[in-house]
Amino acid sequence: MSQDTTASADRPDAAPGQSIRDAVREHYAAAARHSAAGDADKARQAEAAGCCTDSCATTVDAAVFGGDLYGDEASGATAEAVSASLGCGVPTAVAELHPGETVLDLGSGAGTDVLISARRVGPHGRVIGLDMTPEMLDLARRNAAQAGVDNVEFVQGYLEQIPLPGAIVDVVISNCVINLAADKTVVLAEAARVLRPGGRLAVSDVIADPDIDRSTRDDADQWTGCVAGALTREDYARTLGEAGFVDVDIVETHRVHPHAVSAIVRARIPDRAS
Ligand SMILES: C[S@@+](CC[C@H](N)C(=O)[O-])C[C@H]1O[C@@H](n2cnc3c(N)ncnc32)[C@H](O)[C@@H]1O
């Protein structure tokens, strides 16, 4: 099931989904610039405004994105990183990370979940943050230096083409990013490729209500905001299965839009023997 709705007629040689990716990168480059300048509130407001149309005000609680969601988990990262968070959940709270594991964060942004993971996996573990936006990578590296962690690295690249060899990762995490990708089929197949046999996926993501109307779902202007392009629960589970995941578990956490919720999505790659 391909989801690419890109209209790249003016750029016939552009990769599928490129115009969506360009718009998303522009949006997050601006957010990173605000946070780097000490105005993380502005970045978060832009995020909430993008997802929440006027109708949201009556149906959605205020703190649906960002650092306010972290609670006690926030102590694993610096205040600067947490304040620059633009996620819609807390994947580290459910990823059950163990010392020595290798973790990959898809769309690592300012690096909050990378920093929390780095403390959990300890000095014998490793955490890789992947992001396509240079401004976010700069911000994340700055936050990691400030946190004094040295078992992390930030890599520039696309979720659709993860620049890592296969079967080297124990846990893939992600926070409100997979919904932004034009083709989730490719992204989840890439996540499956880099995971070792028995490896786990634990991500926060936006899930569209089953009755979401077509125009809201395909509205390119809303793509960077969150809800356009989001999979329904049924489509998400099916796409994970097609990518090779088993034990799919999707738990809704809170509403982020009149037509979408945030959810924790967990699944795993079968062990070699099974
Ligand atoms: C909503 S922010 C979330 C950032 C971070 N996970 C957090 O919780 O704060 C989305 C991030 O994903 C990155 N991103 C979006 N689509 C991407 C793609 N296709 N490939 C790589 N990075 C992507 C953006 O640059 C941005 O930093």
PDB file of C-alpha atoms and ligand atoms in Angstrom:
ATOM      1  CA  MET A   1       0.000   0.000   0.000  1.00  0.00           C
ATOM      2  CA  SER A   2       1.755   3.126  -1.143  1.00  0.00           C
ATOM      3  CA  GLN A   3       0.751   6.484   0.268  1.00  0.00           C
ATOM      4  CA  ASP A   4       2.722   8.835  -1.899  1.00  0.00           C
ATOM      5  CA  THR A   5       0.493  11.750  -2.791  1.00  0.00           C
ATOM      6  CA  THR A   6       3.337  13.974  -4.002  1.00  0.00           C
ATOM      7  CA  ALA A   7       2.605  16.301  -6.843  1.00  0.00           C
ATOM      8  CA  SER A   8       6.121  16.656  -8.251  1.00  0.00           C
ATOM      9  CA  ALA A   9       5.169  17.414 -11.831  1.00  0.00           C
ATOM     10  CA  ASP A  10       7.536  20.350 -11.787  1.00  0.00           C
ATOM     11  CA  ARG A  11      10.377  18.083 -10.633  1.00  0.00           C
ATOM     12  CA  PRO A  12      10.034  14.875 -12.626  1.00  0.00           C
ATOM     13  CA  ASP A  13      13.355  13.532 -11.329  1.00  0.00           C
ATOM     14  CA  ALA A  14      12.437  14.084  -7.653  1.00  0.00           C
ATOM     15  CA  ALA A  15      12.308  11.003  -5.412  1.00  0.00           C
ATOM     16  CA  PRO A  16       8.782   9.827  -4.540  1.00  0.00           C
ATOM     17  CA  GLY A  17       7.518  11.868  -1.588  1.00  0.00           C
ATOM     18  CA  GLN A  18      10.227  14.498  -2.047  1.00  0.00           C
ATOM     19  CA  SER A  19       7.940  17.537  -1.948  1.00  0.00           C
ATOM     20  CA  ILE A  20       6.374  16.336   1.321  1.00  0.00           C
ATOM     21  CA  ARG A  21       9.844  15.731   2.743  1.00  0.00           C
ATOM     22  CA  ASP A  22      10.973  19.214   1.664  1.00  0.00           C
ATOM     23  CA  ALA A  23       7.979  20.824   3.383  1.00  0.00           C
ATOM     24  CA  VAL A  24       8.507  18.751   6.535  1.00  0.00           C
ATOM     25  CA  ARG A  25      12.234  19.592   6.630  1.00  0.00           C
ATOM     26  CA  GLU A  26      11.513  23.301   6.228  1.00  0.00           C
ATOM     27  CA  HIS A  27       9.008  23.153   9.102  1.00  0.00           C
ATOM     28  CA  TYR A  28      11.463  21.430  11.473  1.00  0.00           C
ATOM     29  CA  ALA A  29      14.442  23.529  10.428  1.00  0.00           C
ATOM     30  CA  ALA A  30      12.446  26.569  11.568  1.00  0.00           C
ATOM     31  CA  ALA A  31      11.520  24.802  14.826  1.00  0.00           C
ATOM     32  CA  ALA A  32      15.189  23.972  15.485  1.00  0.00           C
ATOM     33  CA  ARG A  33      16.196  27.579  14.838  1.00  0.00           C
ATOM     34  CA  HIS A  34      13.628  28.789  17.395  1.00  0.00           C
ATOM     35  CA  SER A  35      14.841  26.293  19.999  1.00  0.00           C
ATOM     36  CA  ALA A  36      18.517  27.049  19.329  1.00  0.00           C
ATOM     37  CA  ALA A  37      17.715  30.724  19.885  1.00  0.00           C
ATOM     38  CA  GLY A  38      16.166  29.883  23.270  1.00  0.00           C
ATOM     39  CA  ASP A  39      12.549  30.133  22.115  1.00  0.00           C
ATOM     40  CA  ALA A  40      11.377  26.528  22.307  1.00  0.00           C
ATOM     41  CA  ASP A  41       7.869  27.738  23.160  1.00  0.00           C
ATOM     42  CA  LYS A  42       7.543  29.205  19.696  1.00  0.00           C
ATOM     43  CA  ALA A  43       8.560  25.884  18.110  1.00  0.00           C
ATOM     44  CA  ARG A  44       6.019  23.983  20.210  1.00  0.00           C
ATOM     45  CA  GLN A  45       3.259  26.472  19.513  1.00  0.00           C
ATOM     46  CA  ALA A  46       3.880  26.115  15.781  1.00  0.00           C
ATOM     47  CA  GLU A  47       3.655  22.343  16.174  1.00  0.00           C
ATOM     48  CA  ALA A  48       0.378  22.462  18.086  1.00  0.00           C
ATOM     49  CA  ALA A  49      -1.057  25.074  15.722  1.00  0.00           C
ATOM     50  CA  GLY A  50      -0.144  22.925  12.736  1.00  0.00           C
ATOM     51  CA  CYS A  51      -1.981  19.946  14.141  1.00  0.00           C
ATOM     52  CA  CYS A  52      -4.826  21.772  15.813  1.00  0.00           C
ATOM     53  CA  THR A  53      -7.204  23.564  13.549  1.00  0.00           C
ATOM     54  CA  ASP A  54      -9.717  25.898  15.256  1.00  0.00           C
ATOM     55  CA  SER A  55     -12.000  22.984  15.939  1.00  0.00           C
ATOM     56  CA  CYS A  56      -9.303  21.421  18.125  1.00  0.00           C
ATOM     57  CA  ALA A  57      -9.710  23.951  20.862  1.00  0.00           C
ATOM     58  CA  THR A  58     -12.865  22.343  22.125  1.00  0.00           C
ATOM     59  CA  THR A  59     -11.866  18.714  21.748  1.00  0.00           C
ATOM     60  CA  VAL A  60      -8.168  18.516  22.580  1.00  0.00           C
ATOM     61  CA  ASP A  61      -6.299  19.170  25.845  1.00  0.00           C
ATOM     62  CA  ALA A  62      -3.516  21.728  25.791  1.00  0.00           C
ATOM     63  CA  ALA A  63      -0.435  19.576  26.402  1.00  0.00           C
ATOM     64  CA  VAL A  64      -0.569  17.126  23.523  1.00  0.00           C
ATOM     65  CA  PHE A  65       2.969  17.683  22.199  1.00  0.00           C
ATOM     66  CA  GLY A  66       6.403  18.197  23.648  1.00  0.00           C
ATOM     67  CA  GLY A  67       8.230  18.146  26.942  1.00  0.00           C
ATOM     68  CA  ASP A  68       5.157  18.466  29.203  1.00  0.00           C
ATOM     69  CA  LEU A  69       4.321  14.844  28.391  1.00  0.00           C
ATOM     70  CA  TYR A  70       7.548  13.479  29.894  1.00  0.00           C
ATOM     71  CA  GLY A  71       6.879  13.578  33.641  1.00  0.00           C
ATOM     72  CA  ASP A  72       9.587  11.661  35.544  1.00  0.00           C
ATOM     73  CA  GLU A  73      11.169  10.491  32.269  1.00  0.00           C
ATOM     74  CA  ALA A  74      12.420  14.066  31.775  1.00  0.00           C
ATOM     75  CA  SER A  75      15.126  13.540  34.380  1.00  0.00           C
ATOM     76  CA  GLY A  76      17.003  11.364  31.859  1.00  0.00           C
ATOM     77  CA  ALA A  77      17.701  14.337  29.588  1.00  0.00           C
ATOM     78  CA  THR A  78      18.706  17.987  29.950  1.00  0.00           C
ATOM     79  CA  ALA A  79      16.037  20.655  30.459  1.00  0.00           C
ATOM     80  CA  GLU A  80      17.069  22.276  27.152  1.00  0.00           C
ATOM     81  CA  ALA A  81      16.494  19.046  25.219  1.00  0.00           C
ATOM     82  CA  VAL A  82      13.153  18.329  26.902  1.00  0.00           C
ATOM     83  CA  SER A  83      11.902  21.855  26.253  1.00  0.00           C
ATOM     84  CA  ALA A  84      12.736  21.431  22.546  1.00  0.00           C
ATOM     85  CA  SER A  85      10.833  18.140  22.283  1.00  0.00           C
ATOM     86  CA  LEU A  86       8.119  18.042  19.629  1.00  0.00           C
ATOM     87  CA  GLY A  87       6.964  14.484  20.178  1.00  0.00           C
ATOM     88  CA  CYS A  88       3.451  13.256  20.923  1.00  0.00           C
ATOM     89  CA  GLY A  89       4.384  10.613  23.491  1.00  0.00           C
ATOM     90  CA  VAL A  90       7.224   9.088  25.492  1.00  0.00           C
ATOM     91  CA  PRO A  91       8.521   5.973  23.713  1.00  0.00           C
ATOM     92  CA  THR A  92      11.334   5.407  26.220  1.00  0.00           C
ATOM     93  CA  ALA A  93       8.716   4.841  28.933  1.00  0.00           C
ATOM     94  CA  VAL A  94       7.556   1.672  27.203  1.00  0.00           C
ATOM     95  CA  ALA A  95      10.620   0.506  25.240  1.00  0.00           C
ATOM     96  CA  GLU A  96      12.042  -1.516  28.169  1.00  0.00           C
ATOM     97  CA  LEU A  97      15.637  -0.696  27.281  1.00  0.00           C
ATOM     98  CA  HIS A  98      18.420  -2.793  28.796  1.00  0.00           C
ATOM     99  CA  PRO A  99      22.121  -2.082  29.388  1.00  0.00           C
ATOM    100  CA  GLY A 100      24.259  -2.896  26.366  1.00  0.00           C
ATOM    101  CA  GLU A 101      21.505  -2.548  23.766  1.00  0.00           C
ATOM    102  CA  THR A 102      21.748  -0.620  20.502  1.00  0.00           C
ATOM    103  CA  VAL A 103      18.856   1.806  19.979  1.00  0.00           C
ATOM    104  CA  LEU A 104      17.887   3.716  16.846  1.00  0.00           C
ATOM    105  CA  ASP A 105      15.650   6.808  17.141  1.00  0.00           C
ATOM    106  CA  LEU A 106      13.898   7.579  13.855  1.00  0.00           C
ATOM    107  CA  GLY A 107      13.554  11.362  13.500  1.00  0.00           C
ATOM    108  CA  SER A 108      15.504  12.208  16.648  1.00  0.00           C
ATOM    109  CA  GLY A 109      14.854  15.963  16.554  1.00  0.00           C
ATOM    110  CA  ALA A 110      16.516  17.793  19.450  1.00  0.00           C
ATOM    111  CA  GLY A 111      17.619  14.458  20.926  1.00  0.00           C
ATOM    112  CA  THR A 112      15.506  14.056  24.086  1.00  0.00           C
ATOM    113  CA  ASP A 113      14.683  10.377  23.547  1.00  0.00           C
ATOM    114  CA  VAL A 114      18.275   9.661  22.484  1.00  0.00           C
ATOM    115  CA  LEU A 115      19.605  11.139  25.734  1.00  0.00           C
ATOM    116  CA  ILE A 116      17.108   9.224  27.900  1.00  0.00           C
ATOM    117  CA  SER A 117      17.938   6.000  26.018  1.00  0.00           C
ATOM    118  CA  ALA A 118      21.682   6.606  26.376  1.00  0.00           C
ATOM    119  CA  ARG A 119      21.406   6.513  30.153  1.00  0.00           C
ATOM    120  CA  ARG A 120      19.301   3.317  30.043  1.00  0.00           C
ATOM    121  CA  VAL A 121      21.626   1.338  27.749  1.00  0.00           C
ATOM    122  CA  GLY A 122      24.708   2.553  29.623  1.00  0.00           C
ATOM    123  CA  PRO A 123      28.349   2.695  28.553  1.00  0.00           C
ATOM    124  CA  HIS A 124      28.219  -0.677  26.759  1.00  0.00           C
ATOM    125  CA  GLY A 125      25.171   0.336  24.762  1.00  0.00           C
ATOM    126  CA  ARG A 126      24.837   2.732  21.880  1.00  0.00           C
ATOM    127  CA  VAL A 127      22.121   5.099  20.666  1.00  0.00           C
ATOM    128  CA  ILE A 128      21.861   6.410  17.122  1.00  0.00           C
ATOM    129  CA  GLY A 129      19.644   9.403  16.318  1.00  0.00           C
ATOM    130  CA  LEU A 130      18.613   9.659  12.676  1.00  0.00           C
ATOM    131  CA  ASP A 131      17.219  12.887  11.256  1.00  0.00           C
ATOM    132  CA  MET A 132      17.149  14.555   7.847  1.00  0.00           C
ATOM    133  CA  THR A 133      17.210  18.174   9.081  1.00  0.00           C
ATOM    134  CA  PRO A 134      20.709  19.642   9.576  1.00  0.00           C
ATOM    135  CA  GLU A 135      19.444  22.289  12.019  1.00  0.00           C
ATOM    136  CA  MET A 136      17.893  19.578  14.233  1.00  0.00           C
ATOM    137  CA  LEU A 137      21.106  17.518  14.103  1.00  0.00           C
ATOM    138  CA  ASP A 138      23.121  20.570  15.221  1.00  0.00           C
ATOM    139  CA  LEU A 139      20.707  21.163  18.098  1.00  0.00           C
ATOM    140  CA  ALA A 140      20.789  17.490  19.125  1.00  0.00           C
ATOM    141  CA  ARG A 141      24.603  17.369  19.086  1.00  0.00           C
ATOM    142  CA  ARG A 142      24.692  20.504  21.211  1.00  0.00           C
ATOM    143  CA  ASN A 143      22.238  18.958  23.687  1.00  0.00           C
ATOM    144  CA  ALA A 144      24.251  15.715  23.824  1.00  0.00           C
ATOM    145  CA  ALA A 145      27.482  17.626  24.490  1.00  0.00           C
ATOM    146  CA  GLN A 146      25.754  19.524  27.279  1.00  0.00           C
ATOM    147  CA  ALA A 147      24.428  16.254  28.748  1.00  0.00           C
ATOM    148  CA  GLY A 148      27.940  14.799  28.689  1.00  0.00           C
ATOM    149  CA  VAL A 149      26.924  11.484  27.094  1.00  0.00           C
ATOM    150  CA  ASP A 150      29.366   9.797  24.764  1.00  0.00           C
ATOM    151  CA  ASN A 151      27.494   6.651  23.715  1.00  0.00           C
ATOM    152  CA  VAL A 152      25.347   8.532  21.186  1.00  0.00           C
ATOM    153  CA  GLU A 153      25.735   9.604  17.593  1.00  0.00           C
ATOM    154  CA  PHE A 154      23.514  11.637  15.320  1.00  0.00           C
ATOM    155  CA  VAL A 155      23.316  10.658  11.672  1.00  0.00           C
ATOM    156  CA  GLN A 156      21.806  12.605   8.801  1.00  0.00           C
ATOM    157  CA  GLY A 157      19.491  10.574   6.591  1.00  0.00           C
ATOM    158  CA  TYR A 158      15.965   9.591   5.691  1.00  0.00           C
ATOM    159  CA  LEU A 159      13.641   7.139   7.417  1.00  0.00           C
ATOM    160  CA  GLU A 160      12.879   5.828   3.931  1.00  0.00           C
ATOM    161  CA  GLN A 161      16.546   4.912   3.366  1.00  0.00           C
ATOM    162  CA  ILE A 162      18.197   4.327   6.723  1.00  0.00           C
ATOM    163  CA  PRO A 163      21.961   4.679   6.255  1.00  0.00           C
ATOM    164  CA  LEU A 164      22.819   1.653   8.404  1.00  0.00           C
ATOM    165  CA  PRO A 165      23.580  -2.007   7.665  1.00  0.00           C
ATOM    166  CA  GLY A 166      20.895  -4.608   8.342  1.00  0.00           C
ATOM    167  CA  ALA A 167      20.312  -6.421  11.644  1.00  0.00           C
ATOM    168  CA  ILE A 168      22.439  -4.217  13.909  1.00  0.00           C
ATOM    169  CA  VAL A 169      19.749  -2.604  16.105  1.00  0.00           C
ATOM    170  CA  ASP A 170      18.006  -4.080  19.178  1.00  0.00           C
ATOM    171  CA  VAL A 171      15.289  -1.442  19.550  1.00  0.00           C
ATOM    172  CA  VAL A 172      13.811   1.109  17.155  1.00  0.00           C
ATOM    173  CA  ILE A 173      12.129   4.027  18.873  1.00  0.00           C
ATOM    174  CA  SER A 174      10.492   7.101  17.339  1.00  0.00           C
ATOM    175  CA  ASN A 175       8.361   9.964  18.551  1.00  0.00           C
ATOM    176  CA  CYS A 176       5.742  11.467  16.260  1.00  0.00           C
ATOM    177  CA  VAL A 177       7.721  11.090  13.040  1.00  0.00           C
ATOM    178  CA  ILE A 178       6.544   8.047  11.076  1.00  0.00           C
ATOM    179  CA  ASN A 179       3.205   9.813  10.468  1.00  0.00           C
ATOM    180  CA  LEU A 180       5.146  12.514   8.604  1.00  0.00           C
ATOM    181  CA  ALA A 181       6.590  10.109   6.035  1.00  0.00           C
ATOM    182  CA  ALA A 182       4.949   9.967   2.621  1.00  0.00           C
ATOM    183  CA  ASP A 183       5.270   6.180   2.401  1.00  0.00           C
ATOM    184  CA  LYS A 184       4.985   4.316   5.704  1.00  0.00           C
ATOM    185  CA  THR A 185       5.352   0.973   3.935  1.00  0.00           C
ATOM    186  CA  VAL A 186       8.944   1.820   3.028  1.00  0.00           C
ATOM    187  CA  VAL A 187       9.733   3.288   6.460  1.00  0.00           C
ATOM    188  CA  LEU A 188       8.468   0.263   8.396  1.00  0.00           C
ATOM    189  CA  ALA A 189      10.270  -2.103   6.021  1.00  0.00           C
ATOM    190  CA  GLU A 190      13.475  -0.154   6.684  1.00  0.00           C
ATOM    191  CA  ALA A 191      12.877  -0.377  10.451  1.00  0.00           C
ATOM    192  CA  ALA A 192      12.431  -4.145  10.097  1.00  0.00           C
ATOM    193  CA  ARG A 193      15.623  -4.416   8.008  1.00  0.00           C
ATOM    194  CA  VAL A 194      17.894  -2.756  10.589  1.00  0.00           C
ATOM    195  CA  LEU A 195      16.476  -4.727  13.546  1.00  0.00           C
ATOM    196  CA  ARG A 196      18.157  -7.928  14.678  1.00  0.00           C
ATOM    197  CA  PRO A 197      16.059 -11.112  14.926  1.00  0.00           C
ATOM    198  CA  GLY A 198      14.020 -10.648  18.097  1.00  0.00           C
ATOM    199  CA  GLY A 199      14.470  -6.854  17.879  1.00  0.00           C
ATOM    200  CA  ARG A 200      11.683  -4.531  19.052  1.00  0.00           C
ATOM    201  CA  LEU A 201       9.844  -1.467  17.788  1.00  0.00           C
ATOM    202  CA  ALA A 202       8.392   0.967  20.371  1.00  0.00           C
ATOM    203  CA  VAL A 203       7.166   4.223  18.877  1.00  0.00           C
ATOM    204  CA  SER A 204       4.753   7.035  19.602  1.00  0.00           C
ATOM    205  CA  ASP A 205       2.827   8.050  16.527  1.00  0.00           C
ATOM    206  CA  VAL A 206      -0.328   9.729  15.299  1.00  0.00           C
ATOM    207  CA  ILE A 207      -3.149   7.377  14.328  1.00  0.00           C
ATOM    208  CA  ALA A 208      -6.092   8.577  12.249  1.00  0.00           C
ATOM    209  CA  ASP A 209      -9.641   7.774  13.333  1.00  0.00           C
ATOM    210  CA  PRO A 210     -11.254   5.139  11.087  1.00  0.00           C
ATOM    211  CA  ASP A 211     -13.876   7.646   9.932  1.00  0.00           C
ATOM    212  CA  ILE A 212     -11.415  10.409   9.001  1.00  0.00           C
ATOM    213  CA  ASP A 213     -12.536  12.062   5.796  1.00  0.00           C
ATOM    214  CA  ARG A 214     -10.407  11.847   2.683  1.00  0.00           C
ATOM    215  CA  SER A 215      -9.863  15.618   2.314  1.00  0.00           C
ATOM    216  CA  THR A 216      -8.450  15.967   5.858  1.00  0.00           C
ATOM    217  CA  ARG A 217      -6.258  12.926   5.373  1.00  0.00           C
ATOM    218  CA  ASP A 218      -4.793  14.099   2.065  1.00  0.00           C
ATOM    219  CA  ASP A 219      -4.497  17.819   2.875  1.00  0.00           C
ATOM    220  CA  ALA A 220      -0.873  18.578   1.969  1.00  0.00           C
ATOM    221  CA  ASP A 221      -0.960  21.790   4.035  1.00  0.00           C
ATOM    222  CA  GLN A 222      -1.671  19.698   7.123  1.00  0.00           C
ATOM    223  CA  TRP A 223       1.038  17.140   6.424  1.00  0.00           C
ATOM    224  CA  THR A 224       3.724  18.891   8.446  1.00  0.00           C
ATOM    225  CA  GLY A 225       1.210  19.565  11.217  1.00  0.00           C
ATOM    226  CA  CYS A 226       0.509  15.889  11.894  1.00  0.00           C
ATOM    227  CA  VAL A 227      -2.766  14.419  10.841  1.00  0.00           C
ATOM    228  CA  ALA A 228      -2.652  14.270   7.056  1.00  0.00           C
ATOM    229  CA  GLY A 229      -1.070  11.021   6.000  1.00  0.00           C
ATOM    230  CA  ALA A 230      -1.585   9.342   9.380  1.00  0.00           C
ATOM    231  CA  LEU A 231      -2.537   5.663   9.134  1.00  0.00           C
ATOM    232  CA  THR A 232      -5.602   4.248  10.768  1.00  0.00           C
ATOM    233  CA  ARG A 233      -4.988   1.642  13.457  1.00  0.00           C
ATOM    234  CA  GLU A 234      -6.003  -1.121  11.064  1.00  0.00           C
ATOM    235  CA  ASP A 235      -3.685   0.112   8.274  1.00  0.00           C
ATOM    236  CA  TYR A 236      -0.815   0.511  10.753  1.00  0.00           C
ATOM    237  CA  ALA A 237      -1.152  -3.041  12.038  1.00  0.00           C
ATOM    238  CA  ARG A 238      -1.402  -4.415   8.512  1.00  0.00           C
ATOM    239  CA  THR A 239       1.620  -2.440   7.287  1.00  0.00           C
ATOM    240  CA  LEU A 240       3.692  -3.654  10.248  1.00  0.00           C
ATOM    241  CA  GLY A 241       2.698  -7.233   9.474  1.00  0.00           C
ATOM    242  CA  GLU A 242       3.630  -6.820   5.818  1.00  0.00           C
ATOM    243  CA  ALA A 243       7.043  -5.492   6.900  1.00  0.00           C
ATOM    244  CA  GLY A 244       7.681  -8.662   8.931  1.00  0.00           C
ATOM    245  CA  PHE A 245       6.704  -7.556  12.438  1.00  0.00           C
ATOM    246  CA  VAL A 246       4.728  -9.782  14.829  1.00  0.00           C
ATOM    247  CA  ASP A 247       3.016  -9.216  18.200  1.00  0.00           C
ATOM    248  CA  VAL A 248       1.670  -5.841  17.105  1.00  0.00           C
ATOM    249  CA  ASP A 249       0.182  -3.837  19.980  1.00  0.00           C
ATOM    250  CA  ILE A 250      -1.319  -0.364  19.481  1.00  0.00           C
ATOM    251  CA  VAL A 251      -2.490   1.551  22.560  1.00  0.00           C
ATOM    252  CA  GLU A 252      -4.078   4.985  22.241  1.00  0.00           C
ATOM    253  CA  THR A 253      -2.776   7.537  24.751  1.00  0.00           C
ATOM    254  CA  HIS A 254      -4.433  10.896  24.038  1.00  0.00           C
ATOM    255  CA  ARG A 255      -6.281  12.870  21.390  1.00  0.00           C
ATOM    256  CA  VAL A 256      -4.172  15.265  19.298  1.00  0.00           C
ATOM    257  CA  HIS A 257      -6.749  16.282  16.700  1.00  0.00           C
ATOM    258  CA  PRO A 258     -10.516  15.961  16.212  1.00  0.00           C
ATOM    259  CA  HIS A 259      -9.724  13.136  13.763  1.00  0.00           C
ATOM    260  CA  ALA A 260      -6.572  11.595  15.269  1.00  0.00           C
ATOM    261  CA  VAL A 261      -5.013  10.277  18.472  1.00  0.00           C
ATOM    262  CA  SER A 262      -1.483   9.695  19.699  1.00  0.00           C
ATOM    263  CA  ALA A 263      -0.678   6.050  20.328  1.00  0.00           C
ATOM    264  CA  ILE A 264       2.130   3.805  21.480  1.00  0.00           C
ATOM    265  CA  VAL A 265       2.859   1.210  18.819  1.00  0.00           C
ATOM    266  CA  ARG A 266       4.854  -1.861  19.745  1.00  0.00           C
ATOM    267  CA  ALA A 267       5.890  -4.876  17.698  1.00  0.00           C
ATOM    268  CA  ARG A 268       8.851  -7.189  17.253  1.00  0.00           C
ATOM    269  CA  ILE A 269      10.787  -9.071  14.624  1.00  0.00           C
ATOM    270  CA  PRO A 270      10.545 -12.850  15.122  1.00  0.00           C
ATOM    271  CA  ASP A 271      13.531 -14.654  16.639  1.00  0.00           C
ATOM    272  CA  ARG A 272      15.635 -16.501  14.113  1.00  0.00           C
ATOM    273  CA  ALA A 273      14.377 -19.846  15.424  1.00  0.00           C
ATOM    274  CA  SER A 274      10.649 -19.006  15.360  1.00  0.00           C
TER     275      SER A 274
HETATM  276  C1  LIG B   1       7.741  16.024  15.170  1.00  0.00           C
HETATM  277  S1  LIG B   1       9.498  16.177  15.138  1.00  0.00           S
HETATM  278  C2  LIG B   1       9.878  14.998  16.412  1.00  0.00           C
HETATM  279  C3  LIG B   1      11.293  15.091  16.872  1.00  0.00           C
HETATM  280  C4  LIG B   1      11.616  14.201  18.059  1.00  0.00           C
HETATM  281  N1  LIG B   1      11.334  12.808  17.779  1.00  0.00           N
HETATM  282  C5  LIG B   1      10.889  14.649  19.299  1.00  0.00           C
HETATM  283  O1  LIG B   1      10.193  13.827  19.913  1.00  0.00           O
HETATM  284  O2  LIG B   1      11.035  15.810  19.668  1.00  0.00           O
HETATM  285  C6  LIG B   1       9.912  15.303  13.623  1.00  0.00           C
HETATM  286  C7  LIG B   1      11.413  15.127  13.355  1.00  0.00           C
HETATM  287  O3  LIG B   1      11.566  14.110  12.361  1.00  0.00           O
HETATM  288  C8  LIG B   1      12.407  14.540  11.315  1.00  0.00           C
HETATM  289  N2  LIG B   1      11.901  13.883  10.085  1.00  0.00           N
HETATM  290  C9  LIG B   1      10.652  13.982   9.567  1.00  0.00           C
HETATM  291  N3  LIG B   1      10.536  13.210   8.486  1.00  0.00           N
HETATM  292  C10 LIG B   1      11.735  12.602   8.298  1.00  0.00           C
HETATM  293  C11 LIG B   1      12.238  11.670   7.329  1.00  0.00           C
HETATM  294  N4  LIG B   1      11.471  11.241   6.332  1.00  0.00           N
HETATM  295  N5  LIG B   1      13.510  11.248   7.451  1.00  0.00           N
HETATM  296  C12 LIG B   1      14.297  11.704   8.475  1.00  0.00           C
HETATM  297  N6  LIG B   1      13.890  12.585   9.404  1.00  0.00           N
HETATM  298  C13 LIG B   1      12.612  13.026   9.333  1.00  0.00           C
HETATM  299  C14 LIG B   1      12.288  16.062  11.325  1.00  0.00           C
HETATM  300  O4  LIG B   1      13.442  16.661  10.785  1.00  0.00           O
HETATM  301  C15 LIG B   1      12.091  16.372  12.809  1.00  0.00           C
HETATM  302  O5  LIG B   1      13.318  16.571  13.468  1.00  0.00           O
END
